[in-house]
Coordinates of C-alpha atoms in Angstrom, one line a residue:
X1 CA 0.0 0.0 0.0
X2 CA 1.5 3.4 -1.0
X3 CA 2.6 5.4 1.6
X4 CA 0.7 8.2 0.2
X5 CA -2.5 7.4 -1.3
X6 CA -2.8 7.7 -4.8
X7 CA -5.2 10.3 -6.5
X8 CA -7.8 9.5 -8.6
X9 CA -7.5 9.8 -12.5
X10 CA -9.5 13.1 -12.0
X11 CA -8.7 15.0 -9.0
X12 CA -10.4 17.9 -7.5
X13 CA -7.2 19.5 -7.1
X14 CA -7.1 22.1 -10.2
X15 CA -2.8 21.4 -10.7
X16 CA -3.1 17.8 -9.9
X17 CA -5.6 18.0 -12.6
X18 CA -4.4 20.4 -15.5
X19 CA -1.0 17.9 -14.9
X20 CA -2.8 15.0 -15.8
X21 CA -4.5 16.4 -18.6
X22 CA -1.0 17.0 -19.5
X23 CA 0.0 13.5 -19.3
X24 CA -3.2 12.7 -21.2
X25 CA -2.7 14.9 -23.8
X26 CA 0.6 13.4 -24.9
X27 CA 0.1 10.0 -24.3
X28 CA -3.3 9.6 -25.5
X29 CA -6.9 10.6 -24.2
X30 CA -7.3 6.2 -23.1
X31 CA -4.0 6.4 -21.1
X32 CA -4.1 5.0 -17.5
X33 CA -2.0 7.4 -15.6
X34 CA 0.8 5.3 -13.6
X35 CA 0.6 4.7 -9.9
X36 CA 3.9 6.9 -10.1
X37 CA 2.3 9.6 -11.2
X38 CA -1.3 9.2 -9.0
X39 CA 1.2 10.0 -6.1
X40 CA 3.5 12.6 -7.7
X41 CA 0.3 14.5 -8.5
X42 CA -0.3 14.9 -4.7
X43 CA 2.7 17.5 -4.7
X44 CA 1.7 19.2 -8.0
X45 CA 4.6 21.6 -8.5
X46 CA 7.3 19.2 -7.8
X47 CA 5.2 16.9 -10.3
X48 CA 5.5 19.2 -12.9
X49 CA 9.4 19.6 -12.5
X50 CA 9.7 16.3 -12.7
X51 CA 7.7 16.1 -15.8
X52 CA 9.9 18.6 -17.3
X53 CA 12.9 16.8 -16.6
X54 CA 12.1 13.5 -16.7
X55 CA 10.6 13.7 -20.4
X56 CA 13.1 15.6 -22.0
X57 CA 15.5 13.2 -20.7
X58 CA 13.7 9.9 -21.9
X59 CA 12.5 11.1 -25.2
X60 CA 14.6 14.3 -26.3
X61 CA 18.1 13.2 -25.1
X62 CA 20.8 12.8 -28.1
X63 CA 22.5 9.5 -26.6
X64 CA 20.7 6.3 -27.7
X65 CA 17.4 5.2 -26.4
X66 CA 18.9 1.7 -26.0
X67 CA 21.6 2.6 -23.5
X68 CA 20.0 4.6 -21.5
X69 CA 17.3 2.0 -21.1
X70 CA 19.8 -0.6 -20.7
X71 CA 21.3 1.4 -17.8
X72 CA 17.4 2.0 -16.0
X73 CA 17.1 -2.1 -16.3
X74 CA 20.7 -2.3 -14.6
X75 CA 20.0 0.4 -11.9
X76 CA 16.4 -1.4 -11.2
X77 CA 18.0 -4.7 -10.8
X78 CA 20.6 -3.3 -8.7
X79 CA 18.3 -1.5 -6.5
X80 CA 15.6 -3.9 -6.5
X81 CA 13.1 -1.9 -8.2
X82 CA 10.7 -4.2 -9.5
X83 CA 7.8 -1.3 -10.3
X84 CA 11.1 0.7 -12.5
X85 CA 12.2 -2.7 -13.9
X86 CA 8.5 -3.2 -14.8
X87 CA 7.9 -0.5 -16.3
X88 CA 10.9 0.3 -18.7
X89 CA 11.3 -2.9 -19.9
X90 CA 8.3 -2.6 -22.9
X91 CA 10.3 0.5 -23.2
X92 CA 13.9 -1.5 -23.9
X93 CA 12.3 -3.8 -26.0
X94 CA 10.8 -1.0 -27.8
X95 CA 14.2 0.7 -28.2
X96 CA 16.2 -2.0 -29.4
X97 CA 17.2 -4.1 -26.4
X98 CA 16.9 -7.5 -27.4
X99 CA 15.3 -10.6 -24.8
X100 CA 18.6 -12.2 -24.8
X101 CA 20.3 -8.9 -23.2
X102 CA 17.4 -9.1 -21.0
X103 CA 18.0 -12.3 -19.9
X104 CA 21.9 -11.7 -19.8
X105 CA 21.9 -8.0 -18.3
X106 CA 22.7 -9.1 -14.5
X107 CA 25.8 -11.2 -15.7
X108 CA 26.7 -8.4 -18.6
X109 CA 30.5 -8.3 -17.9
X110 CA 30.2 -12.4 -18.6
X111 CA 27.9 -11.8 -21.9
X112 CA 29.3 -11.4 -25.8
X113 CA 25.9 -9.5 -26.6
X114 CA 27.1 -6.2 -25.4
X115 CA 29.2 -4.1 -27.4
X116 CA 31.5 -1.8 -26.2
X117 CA 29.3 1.4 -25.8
X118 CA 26.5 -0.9 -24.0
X119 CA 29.7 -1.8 -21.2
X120 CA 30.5 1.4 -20.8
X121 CA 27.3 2.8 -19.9
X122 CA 26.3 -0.3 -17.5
X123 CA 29.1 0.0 -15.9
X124 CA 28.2 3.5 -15.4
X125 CA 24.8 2.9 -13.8
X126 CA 26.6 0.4 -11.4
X127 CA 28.5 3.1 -10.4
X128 CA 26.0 5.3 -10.0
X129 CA 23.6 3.2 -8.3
X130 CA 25.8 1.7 -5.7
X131 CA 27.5 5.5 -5.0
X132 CA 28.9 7.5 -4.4
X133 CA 29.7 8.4 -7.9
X134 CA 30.8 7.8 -11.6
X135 CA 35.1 7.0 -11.4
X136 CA 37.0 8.9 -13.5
X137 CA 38.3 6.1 -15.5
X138 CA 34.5 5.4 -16.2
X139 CA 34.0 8.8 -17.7
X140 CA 37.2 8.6 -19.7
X141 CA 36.2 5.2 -21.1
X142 CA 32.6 6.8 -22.1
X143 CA 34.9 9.6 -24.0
X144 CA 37.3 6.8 -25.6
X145 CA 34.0 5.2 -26.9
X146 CA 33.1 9.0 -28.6
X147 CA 30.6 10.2 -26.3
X148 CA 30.8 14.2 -26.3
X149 CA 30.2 16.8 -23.3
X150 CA 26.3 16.6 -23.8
X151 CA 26.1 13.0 -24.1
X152 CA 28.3 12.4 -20.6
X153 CA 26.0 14.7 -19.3
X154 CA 22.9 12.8 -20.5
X155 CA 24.4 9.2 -19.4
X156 CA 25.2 10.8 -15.8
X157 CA 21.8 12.2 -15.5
X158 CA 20.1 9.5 -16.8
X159 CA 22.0 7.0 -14.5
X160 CA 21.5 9.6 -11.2
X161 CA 17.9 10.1 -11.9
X162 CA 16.9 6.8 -12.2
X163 CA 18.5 6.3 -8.8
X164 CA 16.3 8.9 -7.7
X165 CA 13.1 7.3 -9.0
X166 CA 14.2 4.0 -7.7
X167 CA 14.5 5.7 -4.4
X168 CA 11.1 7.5 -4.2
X169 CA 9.0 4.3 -5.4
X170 CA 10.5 2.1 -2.5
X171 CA 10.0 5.2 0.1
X172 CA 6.8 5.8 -0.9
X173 CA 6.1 1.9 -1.5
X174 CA 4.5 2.3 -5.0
X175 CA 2.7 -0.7 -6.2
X176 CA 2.7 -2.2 -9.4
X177 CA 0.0 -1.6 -11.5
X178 CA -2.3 -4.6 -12.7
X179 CA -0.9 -5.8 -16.3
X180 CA 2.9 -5.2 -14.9
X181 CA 3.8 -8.3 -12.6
X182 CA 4.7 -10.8 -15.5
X183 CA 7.1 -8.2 -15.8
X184 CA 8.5 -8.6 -12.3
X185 CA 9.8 -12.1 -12.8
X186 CA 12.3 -11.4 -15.0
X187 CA 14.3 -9.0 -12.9

């Protein structure tokens, strides 16, 4: 049970409200809003800055789709955050991430279906996940492998947000939503 209770699909609350009209509005009029979100919307502010980073950063970033999802599966496992794990891994498939990398992604350093961008950035999120921080020599292998200012930038972001979300949904003990648990097993 949440630690917050989650708000209806149409609060009374006029921000709660307008934000998930906002939500709506880009993913579709028939879209169930997330659990996640039903408890975000109690704080509407802070659920609006977190919509405006959290978006750009999943669909706008310049790094590939692929990594960064692979690094949100690695973080979730890591952390133990089935209702993350759950969630992004329609979006992995979706970007590219095949079921074998799935199946290999907890044992990647033992795997021959990561290339050598995809190493680089997992071994980034485990970094990042465990704390306190990205090494140097972790960053310099991200630069070896071509990745620019902006894209380091994204990759540490995206790694150190994800940590955040992983965070909040165990404090706030967000469920998974029905449709999501045959995801759960293959954490």
């Amino acid at each position: 049970m949440p630690r917050v209770p989650l708000l209806p699909e149409h609060p009374e609350d006029p921000a709660a409200a307008a934000l998930f009209e906002r939500v709506r509005a880009a993913r579709g009029p028939d879209f169930h809003l997330p659990h996640l979100y039903r408890v975000l919307g109690s704080a509407p502010e802070l659920f609006r800055g977190w919509l405006d980073f959290a978006w750009p950063l999943r669909l706008n970033a310049k790094t590939p789709r692929l990594l960064r999802e692979l690094m949100i599966l690695r973080g979730a496992q890591l952390s133990g955050t089935a209702y993350e794990w759950a969630h992004h891994l329609p979006m992995a498939t979706e970007a590219g991430v095949s079921e074998a990398q799935i199946d290999a992604l907890a044992h990647w350093r033992d795997s021959d279906l990561f290339d050598a961008d995809a190493r680089a950035v997992l071994q980034l999120a485990e970094e990042v996940t465990r704390g306190p921080s990205a090494s140097a020599a972790t960053v310099a292998q991200l630069r070896a492998r071509g990745f620019d200012d902006a894209a380091v930038v994204e990759l540490v972001l995206t790694a150190s947000f994800y940590v955040c979300v992983s965070r909040f949904l165990q404090s706030m003990d967000v469920e998974l939503e029905p449709g999501y648990e045959a995801y759960r097993a293959r954490m």
